[in-house]
Amino acid sequence: QAATMRLNQNILLLGKKVVLVPYTSEHVPRYHEWMKSEELRRLTASEPLTLEQEYAMQRSWREDADKCTFIVLDAEKWQAQSGTSEESCMAGDVNLFLTDVGDPSLGEIEVMIAEPSCRGQGLGTEAVLMMMLYGVTRLGLTKFEAKIGQGNEPSIRMFRKLHFEQVAVSSVFQEVTLRLMMSEPEQQWLLEQTSYVQEKPYREGASEPCRQPLCGRPPRDDGRGSLEPC
């Protein structure tokens, strides 16, 4: 399972609004700045950390057998010009947790759009859809759960739009649990919603055509010597 969860360390997922990349040490300074916000710490149930602790946390996440993390980049900024640093394009992060040892097909999903200028534009929705696609096609997940603070109405509305249904409320933790069962129709719906997503090598050759599509079919030659995006 550890090998499975670290599959994403060399993967970039390219969408329309967001680009998902592995969480590396390059991203830690901006992430640390985000987490100085009391509001974000409250919404994510996080404790304040020093920069050194944040670097240590990043290293532990990268090696964690039960966690899969992508940093969410603003695709428009990322594609605007070559040489743009990823840190300057960061919008948030999206995570999958495989913590139910009795059910390896269940993934707990969470998303954070931390950059204020990137909120309300659908970046979180696309990031969740892309992470679910990755979970289904690469990790074999068939169920997703999201645990959200009762006061976080925008996040609750977003997950409900993505077909999640409320299954539990905890007055102790003041959170609601929403779940999505990936039936055949739901899987088909997910594939349709994310048909444009491309998987590319991270870092080296990141600008190369899609070689390993998440859509489940091989790339097609467009007759001009290049591969048609999946």
GROMACS .gro file of C-alpha atoms in nm:
model
  230
    1GLN     CA    1   0.000   0.000   0.000
    2ALA     CA    2   0.290   0.236   0.073
    3ALA     CA    3   0.408   0.198  -0.286
    4THR     CA    4   0.054   0.264  -0.406
    5MET     CA    5   0.019   0.588  -0.217
    6ARG     CA    6   0.356   0.719  -0.334
    7LEU     CA    7   0.262   0.664  -0.699
    8ASN     CA    8   0.191   1.034  -0.731
    9GLN     CA    9   0.542   1.157  -0.644
   10ASN     CA   10   0.635   1.180  -1.014
   11ILE     CA   11   0.292   1.268  -1.154
   12LEU     CA   12   0.138   1.595  -1.272
   13LEU     CA   13  -0.236   1.613  -1.346
   14LEU     CA   14  -0.340   1.885  -1.587
   15GLY     CA   15  -0.695   2.015  -1.583
   16LYS     CA   16  -0.865   2.327  -1.719
   17LYS     CA   17  -0.857   2.542  -1.407
   18VAL     CA   18  -0.602   2.362  -1.190
   19VAL     CA   19  -0.280   2.166  -1.216
   20LEU     CA   20  -0.213   1.907  -0.945
   21VAL     CA   21   0.151   1.843  -0.852
   22PRO     CA   22   0.315   1.646  -0.568
   23TYR     CA   23   0.380   1.837  -0.245
   24THR     CA   24   0.755   1.911  -0.240
   25SER     CA   25   0.985   2.121  -0.024
   26GLU     CA   26   0.953   2.399  -0.285
   27HIS     CA   27   0.591   2.451  -0.178
   28VAL     CA   28   0.648   2.464   0.199
   29PRO     CA   29   0.717   2.839   0.245
   30ARG     CA   30   0.389   2.943   0.080
   31TYR     CA   31   0.199   2.666   0.258
   32HIS     CA   32   0.345   2.787   0.588
   33GLU     CA   33   0.228   3.141   0.517
   34TRP     CA   34  -0.123   3.012   0.448
   35MET     CA   35  -0.140   2.822   0.773
   36LYS     CA   36  -0.070   3.136   0.976
   37SER     CA   37  -0.436   3.218   0.910
   38GLU     CA   38  -0.653   3.138   1.211
   39GLU     CA   39  -0.952   3.086   0.980
   40LEU     CA   40  -0.769   2.822   0.772
   41ARG     CA   41  -0.642   2.645   1.083
   42ARG     CA   42  -0.997   2.636   1.220
   43LEU     CA   43  -1.145   2.506   0.896
   44THR     CA   44  -0.875   2.239   0.862
   45ALA     CA   45  -0.848   2.157   1.235
   46SER     CA   46  -0.474   2.233   1.220
   47GLU     CA   47  -0.228   2.344   1.484
   48PRO     CA   48   0.017   2.631   1.420
   49LEU     CA   49   0.361   2.502   1.318
   50THR     CA   50   0.702   2.660   1.281
   51LEU     CA   51   0.861   2.662   0.935
   52GLU     CA   52   1.095   2.383   1.042
   53GLN     CA   53   0.801   2.175   1.162
   54GLU     CA   54   0.624   2.241   0.831
   55TYR     CA   55   0.924   2.104   0.637
   56ALA     CA   56   0.924   1.797   0.862
   57MET     CA   57   0.551   1.754   0.804
   58GLN     CA   58   0.600   1.772   0.427
   59ARG     CA   59   0.863   1.498   0.443
   60SER     CA   60   0.639   1.278   0.656
   61TRP     CA   61   0.342   1.329   0.421
   62ARG     CA   62   0.557   1.229   0.125
   63GLU     CA   63   0.645   0.899   0.292
   64ASP     CA   64   0.306   0.834   0.453
   65ALA     CA   65   0.156   0.507   0.330
   66ASP     CA   66  -0.199   0.625   0.405
   67LYS     CA   67  -0.191   0.974   0.253
   68CYS     CA   68  -0.186   1.108  -0.102
   69THR     CA   69  -0.136   1.483  -0.140
   70PHE     CA   70  -0.134   1.712  -0.441
   71ILE     CA   71  -0.069   2.085  -0.436
   72VAL     CA   72  -0.331   2.274  -0.636
   73LEU     CA   73  -0.184   2.524  -0.882
   74ASP     CA   74  -0.381   2.793  -1.065
   75ALA     CA   75  -0.360   2.662  -1.424
   76GLU     CA   76  -0.398   3.008  -1.578
   77LYS     CA   77  -0.097   3.142  -1.388
   78TRP     CA   78   0.101   2.821  -1.441
   79GLN     CA   79   0.049   2.828  -1.818
   80ALA     CA   80   0.091   3.204  -1.860
   81GLN     CA   81   0.466   3.187  -1.915
   82SER     CA   82   0.744   2.933  -1.898
   83GLY     CA   83   0.972   2.958  -1.601
   84THR     CA   84   0.695   3.063  -1.363
   85SER     CA   85   0.768   2.921  -1.019
   86GLU     CA   86   0.512   2.678  -0.882
   87GLU     CA   87   0.512   2.861  -0.551
   88SER     CA   88   0.375   3.173  -0.720
   89CYS     CA   89   0.092   2.968  -0.874
   90MET     CA   90  -0.016   2.782  -0.561
   91ALA     CA   91  -0.387   2.792  -0.477
   92GLY     CA   92  -0.427   2.517  -0.216
   93ASP     CA   93  -0.405   2.142  -0.172
   94VAL     CA   94  -0.616   1.829  -0.209
   95ASN     CA   95  -0.570   1.509  -0.008
   96LEU     CA   96  -0.678   1.147   0.006
   97PHE     CA   97  -0.650   0.943   0.326
   98LEU     CA   98  -0.665   0.563   0.329
   99THR     CA   99  -0.714   0.520   0.700
  100ASP     CA  100  -0.980   0.248   0.717
  101VAL     CA  101  -0.771  -0.070   0.743
  102GLY     CA  102  -1.087  -0.277   0.712
  103ASP     CA  103  -1.188  -0.115   0.384
  104PRO     CA  104  -0.901  -0.023   0.148
  105SER     CA  105  -1.153   0.085  -0.115
  106LEU     CA  106  -1.260   0.386   0.098
  107GLY     CA  107  -1.079   0.718   0.070
  108GLU     CA  108  -1.139   1.027   0.282
  109ILE     CA  109  -1.101   1.334   0.063
  110GLU     CA  110  -1.040   1.695   0.160
  111VAL     CA  111  -0.959   2.010  -0.032
  112MET     CA  112  -0.836   2.355   0.071
  113ILE     CA  113  -0.828   2.658  -0.157
  114ALA     CA  114  -0.614   2.877   0.063
  115GLU     CA  115  -0.530   3.161  -0.173
  116PRO     CA  116  -0.812   3.418  -0.130
  117SER     CA  117  -0.791   3.537  -0.493
  118CYS     CA  118  -0.850   3.180  -0.615
  119ARG     CA  119  -1.172   3.114  -0.425
  120GLY     CA  120  -1.517   3.107  -0.577
  121GLN     CA  121  -1.390   3.019  -0.925
  122GLY     CA  122  -1.443   2.643  -0.928
  123LEU     CA  123  -1.082   2.546  -0.857
  124GLY     CA  124  -1.179   2.339  -0.553
  125THR     CA  125  -1.450   2.155  -0.747
  126GLU     CA  126  -1.214   2.060  -1.029
  127ALA     CA  127  -0.939   1.960  -0.785
  128VAL     CA  128  -1.179   1.723  -0.605
  129LEU     CA  129  -1.301   1.572  -0.932
  130MET     CA  130  -0.943   1.516  -1.050
  131MET     CA  131  -0.842   1.362  -0.718
  132MET     CA  132  -1.145   1.133  -0.725
  133LEU     CA  133  -1.051   1.029  -1.079
  134TYR     CA  134  -0.700   0.951  -0.959
  135GLY     CA  135  -0.838   0.755  -0.663
  136VAL     CA  136  -1.069   0.547  -0.883
  137THR     CA  137  -0.833   0.482  -1.176
  138ARG     CA  138  -0.500   0.453  -0.994
  139LEU     CA  139  -0.580   0.347  -0.638
  140GLY     CA  140  -0.889   0.132  -0.693
  141LEU     CA  141  -1.116   0.335  -0.465
  142THR     CA  142  -1.491   0.283  -0.487
  143LYS     CA  143  -1.610   0.502  -0.197
  144PHE     CA  144  -1.525   0.855  -0.086
  145GLU     CA  145  -1.596   1.038   0.239
  146ALA     CA  146  -1.561   1.405   0.325
  147LYS     CA  147  -1.565   1.532   0.684
  148ILE     CA  148  -1.644   1.901   0.695
  149GLY     CA  149  -1.698   2.149   0.976
  150GLN     CA  150  -2.065   2.229   1.026
  151GLY     CA  151  -1.997   2.597   0.972
  152ASN     CA  152  -1.823   2.547   0.638
  153GLU     CA  153  -2.133   2.583   0.421
  154PRO     CA  154  -1.951   2.656   0.090
  155SER     CA  155  -1.757   2.329   0.118
  156ILE     CA  156  -2.067   2.130   0.213
  157ARG     CA  157  -2.256   2.273  -0.086
  158MET     CA  158  -1.967   2.191  -0.319
  159PHE     CA  159  -1.951   1.825  -0.215
  160ARG     CA  160  -2.329   1.791  -0.243
  161LYS     CA  161  -2.309   1.921  -0.599
  162LEU     CA  162  -2.058   1.642  -0.662
  163HIS     CA  163  -2.324   1.385  -0.562
  164PHE     CA  164  -2.202   1.334  -0.202
  165GLU     CA  165  -2.478   1.263   0.051
  166GLN     CA  166  -2.474   1.338   0.423
  167VAL     CA  167  -2.446   1.021   0.629
  168ALA     CA  168  -2.353   1.146   0.979
  169VAL     CA  169  -2.330   1.451   1.203
  170SER     CA  170  -2.096   1.478   1.501
  171SER     CA  171  -2.194   1.732   1.764
  172VAL     CA  172  -1.871   1.653   1.950
  173PHE     CA  173  -1.645   1.740   1.657
  174GLN     CA  174  -1.901   1.979   1.503
  175GLU     CA  175  -1.864   1.821   1.163
  176VAL     CA  176  -2.074   1.647   0.903
  177THR     CA  177  -1.970   1.337   0.709
  178LEU     CA  178  -2.069   1.309   0.345
  179ARG     CA  179  -2.021   0.997   0.134
  180LEU     CA  180  -2.023   0.904  -0.233
  181MET     CA  181  -2.048   0.543  -0.350
  182MET     CA  182  -1.885   0.501  -0.689
  183SER     CA  183  -2.150   0.290  -0.861
  184GLU     CA  184  -2.120   0.225  -1.233
  185PRO     CA  185  -2.331   0.533  -1.322
  186GLU     CA  186  -2.129   0.749  -1.082
  187GLN     CA  187  -1.801   0.626  -1.230
  188GLN     CA  188  -1.930   0.704  -1.580
  189TRP     CA  189  -2.038   1.050  -1.465
  190LEU     CA  190  -1.692   1.110  -1.312
  191LEU     CA  191  -1.515   1.002  -1.631
  192GLU     CA  192  -1.736   1.235  -1.835
  193GLN     CA  193  -1.669   1.528  -1.601
  194THR     CA  194  -1.292   1.473  -1.623
  195SER     CA  195  -1.248   1.350  -1.982
  196TYR     CA  196  -1.002   1.633  -2.054
  197VAL     CA  197  -0.764   1.558  -1.765
  198GLN     CA  198  -0.410   1.466  -1.868
  199GLU     CA  199  -0.149   1.282  -1.664
  200LYS     CA  200   0.210   1.385  -1.731
  201PRO     CA  201   0.552   1.320  -1.580
  202TYR     CA  202   0.635   1.569  -1.306
  203ARG     CA  203   0.945   1.784  -1.351
  204GLU     CA  204   1.126   1.613  -1.635
  205GLY     CA  205   0.932   1.625  -1.958
  206ALA     CA  206   0.633   1.795  -1.797
  207SER     CA  207   0.559   1.972  -2.125
  208GLU     CA  208   0.549   1.646  -2.321
  209PRO     CA  209   0.217   1.520  -2.464
  210CYS     CA  210  -0.002   1.301  -2.249
  211ARG     CA  211   0.149   0.952  -2.242
  212GLN     CA  212  -0.061   0.788  -1.973
  213PRO     CA  213  -0.420   0.913  -1.985
  214LEU     CA  214  -0.645   0.870  -1.686
  215CYS     CA  215  -0.941   0.817  -1.916
  216GLY     CA  216  -0.849   0.451  -1.958
  217ARG     CA  217  -0.769   0.451  -2.328
  218PRO     CA  218  -0.435   0.505  -2.510
  219PRO     CA  219  -0.357   0.848  -2.659
  220ARG     CA  220  -0.444   0.882  -3.027
  221ASP     CA  221  -0.204   0.999  -3.295
  222ASP     CA  222  -0.348   1.310  -3.460
  223GLY     CA  223  -0.163   1.244  -3.787
  224ARG     CA  224   0.087   1.522  -3.732
  225GLY     CA  225   0.334   1.322  -3.528
  226SER     CA  226   0.194   1.431  -3.193
  227LEU     CA  227  -0.047   1.268  -2.955
  228GLU     CA  228  -0.402   1.390  -2.920
  229PRO     CA  229  -0.478   1.473  -2.553
  230CYS     CA  230  -0.686   1.216  -2.378
   0.00000   0.00000   0.00000
